Amino acid sequence: PISHQLDSFIVASGLRLWRNRTEGIPAFLEFDLTGPHPPALMLRRRSGKLCTYEYGVVHFERCRYAAHVEETDRLLGLVLHEIPPTKNTLLLTSSDHGEMLWDHGVEAKTQPWEGSIAVPMIVAGLDVRRNAVMHDPVFLPDLTTTILDFAGVRHTALPTMNAVSLRPLLTGVEANAEVPEKLGPHSHPRGNHSNHLHNVRIVRVGFANWRVVLTRIHGRLFKLISGYQYQQRHVLMLFDLDVDAHEDSPRNASTCTLGKWLEQQMSPKVGPGMARGYTTVPRGLTLSMAECANLSSSGRVFRGNLG
């Protein structure tokens, strides 16, 4: 039964700890849910739909994954009902990695595609802005620094941490930001050139032989993939994710100014794991993807829903 699933036990145990806490003393509680993750024991959607192999293995795996997502959503609702975000409580929700589910012909994680490295992040409570969306790329270790910042520990006291607090972005207090100017999705009109100097957040992700650089410039999220074998060869792939969210149409980054500049931002010190920082966009940087040569689409992106 659902009540005997591991995540149900984790949530029930966590809420029991919360009810038994000592009032007036600061508390930290983490619900480390296992799903969606193998072993995928759930075979039925909340809608009553049973996951079967009738339409093939990809459809079955996506249906089963969706069943776990729905159960995770139900459990999160139980937590929110008992521990709502308030002026005294901060709630952060995220995940360690995504799941390819056979997009681009691959499964599981450890891939440079968005299905693997992009995860949700929801923050609420305290003085966090309501109904706001932060478009700058961030990465998971920033959450640890953010929690410590809200708890009163400043980043300057943690010099060895390779992360920054997201509190200035979450609260909208730009004066406390570590970078003078944040470039959001509506800060400047969409254009093909950068006419001013801007400090932009940059995220670098690496695993095994591949590396990824992500940054948002003039409201456009650009992504560079290096070291990943694509159609039996290694090539620098460039994407404008606002236009090509499914990464269907890679461009050859070696053939255009934007791609070459992003390659320069791929620090050689970035090994397995992640690193982040800020970089300055030079004047006159051409943001047009038109000058980047096309790479033939892999045609391997699985089309369909979650079952």
mmCIF file of C-alpha atoms in Angstrom:
data_model
loop_
_atom_site.group_PDB
_atom_site.id
_atom_site.type_symbol
_atom_site.label_atom_id
_atom_site.label_comp_id
_atom_site.label_asym_id
_atom_site.label_seq_id
_atom_site.Cartn_x
_atom_site.Cartn_y
_atom_site.Cartn_z
ATOM 1 C CA PRO A 1 0.000 0.000 0.000
ATOM 2 C CA ILE A 2 0.967 3.635 -0.540
ATOM 3 C CA SER A 3 1.267 4.213 3.216
ATOM 4 C CA HIS A 4 4.048 1.607 3.355
ATOM 5 C CA GLN A 5 6.131 3.156 0.587
ATOM 6 C CA LEU A 6 9.546 4.422 1.734
ATOM 7 C CA ASP A 7 8.807 8.091 0.969
ATOM 8 C CA SER A 8 5.556 7.920 2.950
ATOM 9 C CA PHE A 9 7.556 6.641 5.909
ATOM 10 C CA ILE A 10 10.145 9.431 5.496
ATOM 11 C CA VAL A 11 7.476 12.159 5.444
ATOM 12 C CA ALA A 12 5.566 10.674 8.376
ATOM 13 C CA SER A 13 8.761 10.392 10.424
ATOM 14 C CA GLY A 14 9.825 13.920 9.555
ATOM 15 C CA LEU A 15 6.467 15.411 10.497
ATOM 16 C CA ARG A 16 6.595 13.508 13.792
ATOM 17 C CA LEU A 17 9.974 15.094 14.522
ATOM 18 C CA TRP A 18 8.527 18.517 13.656
ATOM 19 C CA ARG A 19 5.592 18.099 16.020
ATOM 20 C CA ASN A 20 7.943 17.055 18.840
ATOM 21 C CA ARG A 21 10.425 19.911 18.389
ATOM 22 C CA THR A 22 11.085 22.356 21.200
ATOM 23 C CA GLU A 23 9.212 25.601 20.557
ATOM 24 C CA GLY A 24 11.306 28.757 20.387
ATOM 25 C CA ILE A 25 14.518 27.005 19.268
ATOM 26 C CA PRO A 26 15.608 27.291 15.604
ATOM 27 C CA ALA A 27 15.235 24.003 13.746
ATOM 28 C CA PHE A 28 16.391 22.492 10.459
ATOM 29 C CA LEU A 29 14.503 19.578 8.905
ATOM 30 C CA GLU A 30 15.249 17.793 5.627
ATOM 31 C CA PHE A 31 12.852 15.412 3.897
ATOM 32 C CA ASP A 32 15.233 13.383 1.728
ATOM 33 C CA LEU A 33 12.728 11.625 -0.514
ATOM 34 C CA THR A 34 13.929 8.751 -2.672
ATOM 35 C CA GLY A 35 11.445 9.038 -5.548
ATOM 36 C CA PRO A 36 11.263 9.258 -8.435
ATOM 37 C CA HIS A 37 14.142 6.781 -8.332
ATOM 38 C CA PRO A 38 14.746 3.050 -8.757
ATOM 39 C CA PRO A 39 13.464 0.745 -7.506
ATOM 40 C CA ALA A 40 10.343 2.201 -9.136
ATOM 41 C CA LEU A 41 7.704 0.278 -7.218
ATOM 42 C CA MET A 42 4.715 2.412 -8.133
ATOM 43 C CA LEU A 43 2.884 1.118 -11.207
ATOM 44 C CA ARG A 44 -0.364 3.069 -11.036
ATOM 45 C CA ARG A 45 -1.069 6.738 -11.629
ATOM 46 C CA ARG A 46 -3.222 8.671 -9.182
ATOM 47 C CA SER A 47 -5.763 8.912 -11.985
ATOM 48 C CA GLY A 48 -6.098 5.125 -11.679
ATOM 49 C CA LYS A 49 -4.199 4.440 -14.887
ATOM 50 C CA LEU A 50 -2.091 1.293 -14.727
ATOM 51 C CA CYS A 51 1.354 1.416 -16.324
ATOM 52 C CA THR A 52 1.869 -1.482 -18.751
ATOM 53 C CA TYR A 53 4.193 -2.506 -21.576
ATOM 54 C CA GLU A 54 1.332 -2.276 -24.086
ATOM 55 C CA TYR A 55 2.947 0.696 -25.884
ATOM 56 C CA GLY A 56 6.562 -0.304 -25.365
ATOM 57 C CA VAL A 57 9.267 0.083 -22.742
ATOM 58 C CA VAL A 58 9.694 3.871 -23.141
ATOM 59 C CA HIS A 59 5.999 4.525 -22.542
ATOM 60 C CA PHE A 60 6.040 2.155 -19.549
ATOM 61 C CA GLU A 61 9.081 3.805 -17.921
ATOM 62 C CA ARG A 62 7.625 7.289 -18.434
ATOM 63 C CA CYS A 63 4.278 6.251 -16.999
ATOM 64 C CA ARG A 64 5.959 4.732 -13.950
ATOM 65 C CA TYR A 65 8.119 7.832 -13.486
ATOM 66 C CA ALA A 66 4.998 10.029 -13.676
ATOM 67 C CA ALA A 67 3.363 7.886 -10.983
ATOM 68 C CA HIS A 68 6.294 8.625 -8.683
ATOM 69 C CA VAL A 69 6.159 12.335 -9.519
ATOM 70 C CA GLU A 70 2.478 12.442 -8.588
ATOM 71 C CA GLU A 71 3.190 10.664 -5.303
ATOM 72 C CA THR A 72 6.022 13.092 -4.526
ATOM 73 C CA ASP A 73 3.627 15.967 -5.208
ATOM 74 C CA ARG A 74 1.067 14.452 -2.811
ATOM 75 C CA LEU A 75 3.671 14.073 -0.067
ATOM 76 C CA LEU A 76 4.891 17.638 -0.562
ATOM 77 C CA GLY A 77 1.300 18.757 -0.053
ATOM 78 C CA LEU A 78 1.235 16.987 3.315
ATOM 79 C CA VAL A 79 4.413 18.788 4.367
ATOM 80 C CA LEU A 80 3.102 22.183 3.234
ATOM 81 C CA HIS A 81 -0.169 21.622 5.078
ATOM 82 C CA GLU A 82 1.650 21.118 8.378
ATOM 83 C CA ILE A 83 4.714 23.325 7.817
ATOM 84 C CA PRO A 84 3.585 26.225 5.615
ATOM 85 C CA PRO A 85 6.168 28.834 4.576
ATOM 86 C CA THR A 86 5.772 31.855 6.843
ATOM 87 C CA LYS A 87 7.726 34.919 7.961
ATOM 88 C CA ASN A 88 9.531 32.580 10.377
ATOM 89 C CA THR A 89 9.917 29.505 8.158
ATOM 90 C CA LEU A 90 11.903 29.007 4.959
ATOM 91 C CA LEU A 91 10.965 26.181 2.589
ATOM 92 C CA LEU A 92 13.300 24.988 -0.185
ATOM 93 C CA THR A 93 12.417 22.260 -2.669
ATOM 94 C CA SER A 94 14.809 20.842 -5.254
ATOM 95 C CA SER A 95 16.347 17.622 -6.573
ATOM 96 C CA ASP A 96 19.824 16.193 -7.074
ATOM 97 C CA HIS A 97 19.461 15.431 -10.799
ATOM 98 C CA GLY A 98 16.962 14.799 -13.559
ATOM 99 C CA GLU A 99 16.152 11.743 -15.668
ATOM 100 C CA MET A 100 16.509 11.418 -19.438
ATOM 101 C CA LEU A 101 13.671 8.902 -19.940
ATOM 102 C CA TRP A 102 15.089 8.089 -23.388
ATOM 103 C CA ASP A 103 15.271 11.649 -24.701
ATOM 104 C CA HIS A 104 18.212 11.740 -27.138
ATOM 105 C CA GLY A 105 18.220 7.961 -27.003
ATOM 106 C CA VAL A 106 19.607 7.700 -23.470
ATOM 107 C CA GLU A 107 18.278 6.987 -20.002
ATOM 108 C CA ALA A 108 19.192 7.796 -16.393
ATOM 109 C CA LYS A 109 21.439 10.752 -15.475
ATOM 110 C CA THR A 110 25.097 11.861 -16.027
ATOM 111 C CA GLN A 111 24.205 13.374 -19.408
ATOM 112 C CA PRO A 112 24.799 17.003 -20.508
ATOM 113 C CA TRP A 113 21.216 17.405 -21.745
ATOM 114 C CA GLU A 114 18.638 19.473 -19.855
ATOM 115 C CA GLY A 115 16.624 16.381 -18.938
ATOM 116 C CA SER A 116 19.557 15.258 -16.806
ATOM 117 C CA ILE A 117 21.118 18.429 -15.383
ATOM 118 C CA ALA A 118 18.088 20.739 -15.035
ATOM 119 C CA VAL A 119 16.121 20.362 -11.797
ATOM 120 C CA PRO A 120 13.291 22.394 -10.233
ATOM 121 C CA MET A 121 13.890 24.831 -7.396
ATOM 122 C CA ILE A 122 11.096 26.400 -5.351
ATOM 123 C CA VAL A 123 11.794 28.691 -2.394
ATOM 124 C CA ALA A 124 9.152 30.294 -0.184
ATOM 125 C CA GLY A 125 8.769 31.907 3.234
ATOM 126 C CA LEU A 126 10.614 34.523 5.280
ATOM 127 C CA ASP A 127 11.220 37.585 3.076
ATOM 128 C CA VAL A 128 11.388 35.715 -0.232
ATOM 129 C CA ARG A 129 9.504 37.460 -3.026
ATOM 130 C CA ARG A 130 6.080 35.984 -3.775
ATOM 131 C CA ASN A 131 5.007 34.824 -7.253
ATOM 132 C CA ALA A 132 8.403 35.662 -8.752
ATOM 133 C CA VAL A 133 10.478 33.617 -11.182
ATOM 134 C CA MET A 134 14.273 33.819 -11.135
ATOM 135 C CA HIS A 135 15.652 33.167 -14.598
ATOM 136 C CA ASP A 136 19.375 33.313 -13.842
ATOM 137 C CA PRO A 137 21.088 29.891 -13.920
ATOM 138 C CA VAL A 138 22.003 28.649 -10.446
ATOM 139 C CA PHE A 139 23.351 25.365 -9.127
ATOM 140 C CA LEU A 140 22.595 23.091 -6.223
ATOM 141 C CA PRO A 141 25.461 23.954 -3.802
ATOM 142 C CA ASP A 142 24.122 27.548 -3.788
ATOM 143 C CA LEU A 143 21.239 26.249 -1.655
ATOM 144 C CA THR A 144 23.567 25.345 1.209
ATOM 145 C CA THR A 145 25.093 28.826 1.224
ATOM 146 C CA THR A 146 21.614 30.332 0.935
ATOM 147 C CA ILE A 147 20.352 28.431 3.984
ATOM 148 C CA LEU A 148 23.396 29.515 5.999
ATOM 149 C CA ASP A 149 22.872 33.114 4.886
ATOM 150 C CA PHE A 150 19.237 33.120 6.061
ATOM 151 C CA ALA A 151 20.466 31.568 9.319
ATOM 152 C CA GLY A 152 22.838 34.494 9.863
ATOM 153 C CA VAL A 153 26.126 33.020 8.593
ATOM 154 C CA ARG A 154 27.651 35.289 5.958
ATOM 155 C CA HIS A 155 29.417 33.927 2.899
ATOM 156 C CA THR A 156 32.618 35.730 3.911
ATOM 157 C CA ALA A 157 32.824 33.347 6.856
ATOM 158 C CA LEU A 158 32.838 30.392 4.456
ATOM 159 C CA PRO A 159 35.780 31.124 2.130
ATOM 160 C CA THR A 160 36.248 27.514 1.035
ATOM 161 C CA MET A 161 32.688 27.068 -0.260
ATOM 162 C CA ASN A 162 32.421 27.100 -4.035
ATOM 163 C CA ALA A 163 28.958 28.652 -3.958
ATOM 164 C CA VAL A 164 27.162 31.922 -3.253
ATOM 165 C CA SER A 165 23.990 32.840 -1.436
ATOM 166 C CA LEU A 166 20.884 33.295 -3.574
ATOM 167 C CA ARG A 167 19.270 35.416 -0.877
ATOM 168 C CA PRO A 168 19.770 38.745 -2.741
ATOM 169 C CA LEU A 169 18.033 37.311 -5.811
ATOM 170 C CA LEU A 170 15.278 35.645 -3.788
ATOM 171 C CA THR A 171 14.460 38.731 -1.747
ATOM 172 C CA GLY A 172 15.055 41.311 -4.469
ATOM 173 C CA VAL A 173 17.553 43.205 -2.308
ATOM 174 C CA GLU A 174 19.944 43.921 -5.149
ATOM 175 C CA ALA A 175 22.050 46.205 -2.962
ATOM 176 C CA ASN A 176 23.277 43.143 -1.093
ATOM 177 C CA ALA A 177 24.110 41.188 -4.225
ATOM 178 C CA GLU A 178 27.698 40.139 -4.702
ATOM 179 C CA VAL A 179 27.626 41.399 -8.310
ATOM 180 C CA PRO A 180 26.689 45.035 -9.052
ATOM 181 C CA GLU A 181 24.251 44.228 -11.859
ATOM 182 C CA LYS A 182 22.087 41.165 -12.426
ATOM 183 C CA LEU A 183 20.859 40.607 -15.947
ATOM 184 C CA GLY A 184 17.358 39.166 -15.880
ATOM 185 C CA PRO A 185 15.035 38.105 -18.678
ATOM 186 C CA HIS A 186 13.451 41.545 -19.003
ATOM 187 C CA SER A 187 16.406 43.780 -18.156
ATOM 188 C CA HIS A 188 17.182 44.596 -21.778
ATOM 189 C CA PRO A 189 15.406 44.229 -25.107
ATOM 190 C CA ARG A 190 16.137 41.068 -27.066
ATOM 191 C CA GLY A 191 18.901 41.776 -29.491
ATOM 192 C CA ASN A 192 21.811 40.303 -31.363
ATOM 193 C CA HIS A 193 24.560 42.439 -29.856
ATOM 194 C CA SER A 194 25.784 43.314 -26.388
ATOM 195 C CA ASN A 195 26.366 47.064 -26.431
ATOM 196 C CA HIS A 196 27.257 47.432 -22.766
ATOM 197 C CA LEU A 197 29.409 45.693 -20.200
ATOM 198 C CA HIS A 198 27.364 43.387 -17.983
ATOM 199 C CA ASN A 199 28.170 41.054 -15.141
ATOM 200 C CA VAL A 200 26.212 37.839 -15.666
ATOM 201 C CA ARG A 201 25.921 34.688 -13.616
ATOM 202 C CA ILE A 202 27.653 31.710 -15.195
ATOM 203 C CA VAL A 203 27.301 28.051 -14.232
ATOM 204 C CA ARG A 204 29.750 25.336 -15.230
ATOM 205 C CA VAL A 205 28.814 21.666 -14.966
ATOM 206 C CA GLY A 206 31.105 18.729 -15.595
ATOM 207 C CA PHE A 207 31.007 14.949 -15.467
ATOM 208 C CA ALA A 208 33.447 12.388 -16.887
ATOM 209 C CA ASN A 209 34.666 13.888 -20.182
ATOM 210 C CA TRP A 210 31.938 16.411 -20.928
ATOM 211 C CA ARG A 211 31.595 20.015 -19.735
ATOM 212 C CA VAL A 212 28.702 22.488 -19.892
ATOM 213 C CA VAL A 213 28.587 26.280 -19.598
ATOM 214 C CA LEU A 214 25.279 28.078 -18.985
ATOM 215 C CA THR A 215 24.673 31.816 -18.904
ATOM 216 C CA ARG A 216 21.803 34.223 -19.586
ATOM 217 C CA ILE A 217 22.566 37.295 -21.716
ATOM 218 C CA HIS A 218 19.912 39.833 -22.743
ATOM 219 C CA GLY A 219 17.203 37.497 -21.555
ATOM 220 C CA ARG A 220 18.450 34.552 -23.612
ATOM 221 C CA LEU A 221 19.779 31.375 -21.993
ATOM 222 C CA PHE A 222 22.803 30.051 -23.891
ATOM 223 C CA LYS A 223 24.327 26.632 -23.350
ATOM 224 C CA LEU A 224 27.627 25.209 -24.591
ATOM 225 C CA ILE A 225 28.436 21.478 -24.469
ATOM 226 C CA SER A 226 32.017 20.294 -24.879
ATOM 227 C CA GLY A 227 33.579 16.821 -24.869
ATOM 228 C CA TYR A 228 30.351 14.921 -25.571
ATOM 229 C CA GLN A 229 30.288 12.509 -28.501
ATOM 230 C CA TYR A 230 27.587 13.590 -30.920
ATOM 231 C CA GLN A 231 26.988 11.537 -34.063
ATOM 232 C CA GLN A 232 30.254 9.634 -33.617
ATOM 233 C CA ARG A 233 32.396 12.756 -33.192
ATOM 234 C CA HIS A 234 33.270 15.324 -30.555
ATOM 235 C CA VAL A 235 32.079 18.816 -31.388
ATOM 236 C CA LEU A 236 31.301 22.018 -29.478
ATOM 237 C CA MET A 237 27.497 22.279 -29.406
ATOM 238 C CA LEU A 238 25.743 25.619 -28.827
ATOM 239 C CA PHE A 239 22.065 26.072 -27.951
ATOM 240 C CA ASP A 240 19.719 29.007 -27.339
ATOM 241 C CA LEU A 241 17.451 27.250 -24.856
ATOM 242 C CA ASP A 242 14.749 29.916 -25.038
ATOM 243 C CA VAL A 243 14.267 29.023 -28.698
ATOM 244 C CA ASP A 244 15.324 25.363 -28.644
ATOM 245 C CA ALA A 245 14.236 24.053 -25.244
ATOM 246 C CA HIS A 246 14.427 20.407 -26.341
ATOM 247 C CA GLU A 247 17.963 20.820 -27.722
ATOM 248 C CA ASP A 248 16.887 19.507 -31.108
ATOM 249 C CA SER A 249 18.976 21.880 -33.242
ATOM 250 C CA PRO A 250 22.600 22.131 -32.108
ATOM 251 C CA ARG A 251 24.901 24.742 -33.648
ATOM 252 C CA ASN A 252 28.633 24.349 -34.169
ATOM 253 C CA ALA A 253 30.055 26.669 -31.515
ATOM 254 C CA SER A 254 33.488 26.680 -33.162
ATOM 255 C CA THR A 255 32.120 28.625 -36.130
ATOM 256 C CA CYS A 256 30.764 31.749 -34.395
ATOM 257 C CA THR A 257 31.846 34.517 -32.028
ATOM 258 C CA LEU A 258 29.372 33.645 -29.276
ATOM 259 C CA GLY A 259 30.452 30.002 -29.211
ATOM 260 C CA LYS A 260 34.127 30.864 -29.065
ATOM 261 C CA TRP A 261 33.544 33.322 -26.223
ATOM 262 C CA LEU A 262 31.564 30.743 -24.241
ATOM 263 C CA GLU A 263 34.361 28.222 -24.781
ATOM 264 C CA GLN A 264 36.735 30.717 -23.140
ATOM 265 C CA GLN A 265 34.472 30.731 -20.071
ATOM 266 C CA MET A 266 34.904 26.970 -19.678
ATOM 267 C CA SER A 267 37.619 27.082 -17.067
ATOM 268 C CA PRO A 268 40.183 24.280 -17.360
ATOM 269 C CA LYS A 269 39.963 23.954 -13.583
ATOM 270 C CA VAL A 270 36.425 22.642 -13.842
ATOM 271 C CA GLY A 271 36.612 18.900 -13.282
ATOM 272 C CA PRO A 272 33.904 16.423 -12.341
ATOM 273 C CA GLY A 273 31.300 18.270 -10.334
ATOM 274 C CA MET A 274 30.338 21.905 -10.659
ATOM 275 C CA ALA A 275 31.687 25.418 -10.377
ATOM 276 C CA ARG A 276 30.061 28.796 -10.761
ATOM 277 C CA GLY A 277 30.877 32.425 -10.746
ATOM 278 C CA TYR A 278 30.264 35.620 -12.653
ATOM 279 C CA THR A 279 31.716 36.849 -15.887
ATOM 280 C CA THR A 280 31.685 40.119 -17.843
ATOM 281 C CA VAL A 281 30.062 40.216 -21.253
ATOM 282 C CA PRO A 282 32.288 42.282 -23.567
ATOM 283 C CA ARG A 283 30.962 45.143 -25.650
ATOM 284 C CA GLY A 284 29.979 44.190 -29.149
ATOM 285 C CA LEU A 285 29.651 40.453 -28.482
ATOM 286 C CA THR A 286 27.470 39.079 -31.290
ATOM 287 C CA LEU A 287 24.604 37.065 -29.842
ATOM 288 C CA SER A 288 23.201 35.994 -33.192
ATOM 289 C CA MET A 289 22.961 32.227 -33.684
ATOM 290 C CA ALA A 290 22.663 32.749 -37.445
ATOM 291 C CA GLU A 291 26.434 32.872 -37.908
ATOM 292 C CA CYS A 292 26.846 29.508 -36.148
ATOM 293 C CA ALA A 293 26.887 26.601 -38.574
ATOM 294 C CA ASN A 294 24.082 24.067 -38.191
ATOM 295 C CA LEU A 295 24.747 20.550 -36.978
ATOM 296 C CA SER A 296 22.311 17.995 -38.354
ATOM 297 C CA SER A 297 19.695 17.097 -35.744
ATOM 298 C CA SER A 298 20.087 13.721 -34.103
ATOM 299 C CA GLY A 299 16.386 13.035 -34.519
ATOM 300 C CA ARG A 300 16.558 10.995 -31.336
ATOM 301 C CA VAL A 301 14.378 13.072 -29.028
ATOM 302 C CA PHE A 302 11.486 10.896 -27.947
ATOM 303 C CA ARG A 303 8.177 12.632 -28.588
ATOM 304 C CA GLY A 304 5.320 11.875 -26.274
ATOM 305 C CA ASN A 305 4.014 12.567 -22.799
ATOM 306 C CA LEU A 306 4.623 10.885 -19.474
ATOM 307 C CA GLY A 307 2.054 8.202 -20.154
#
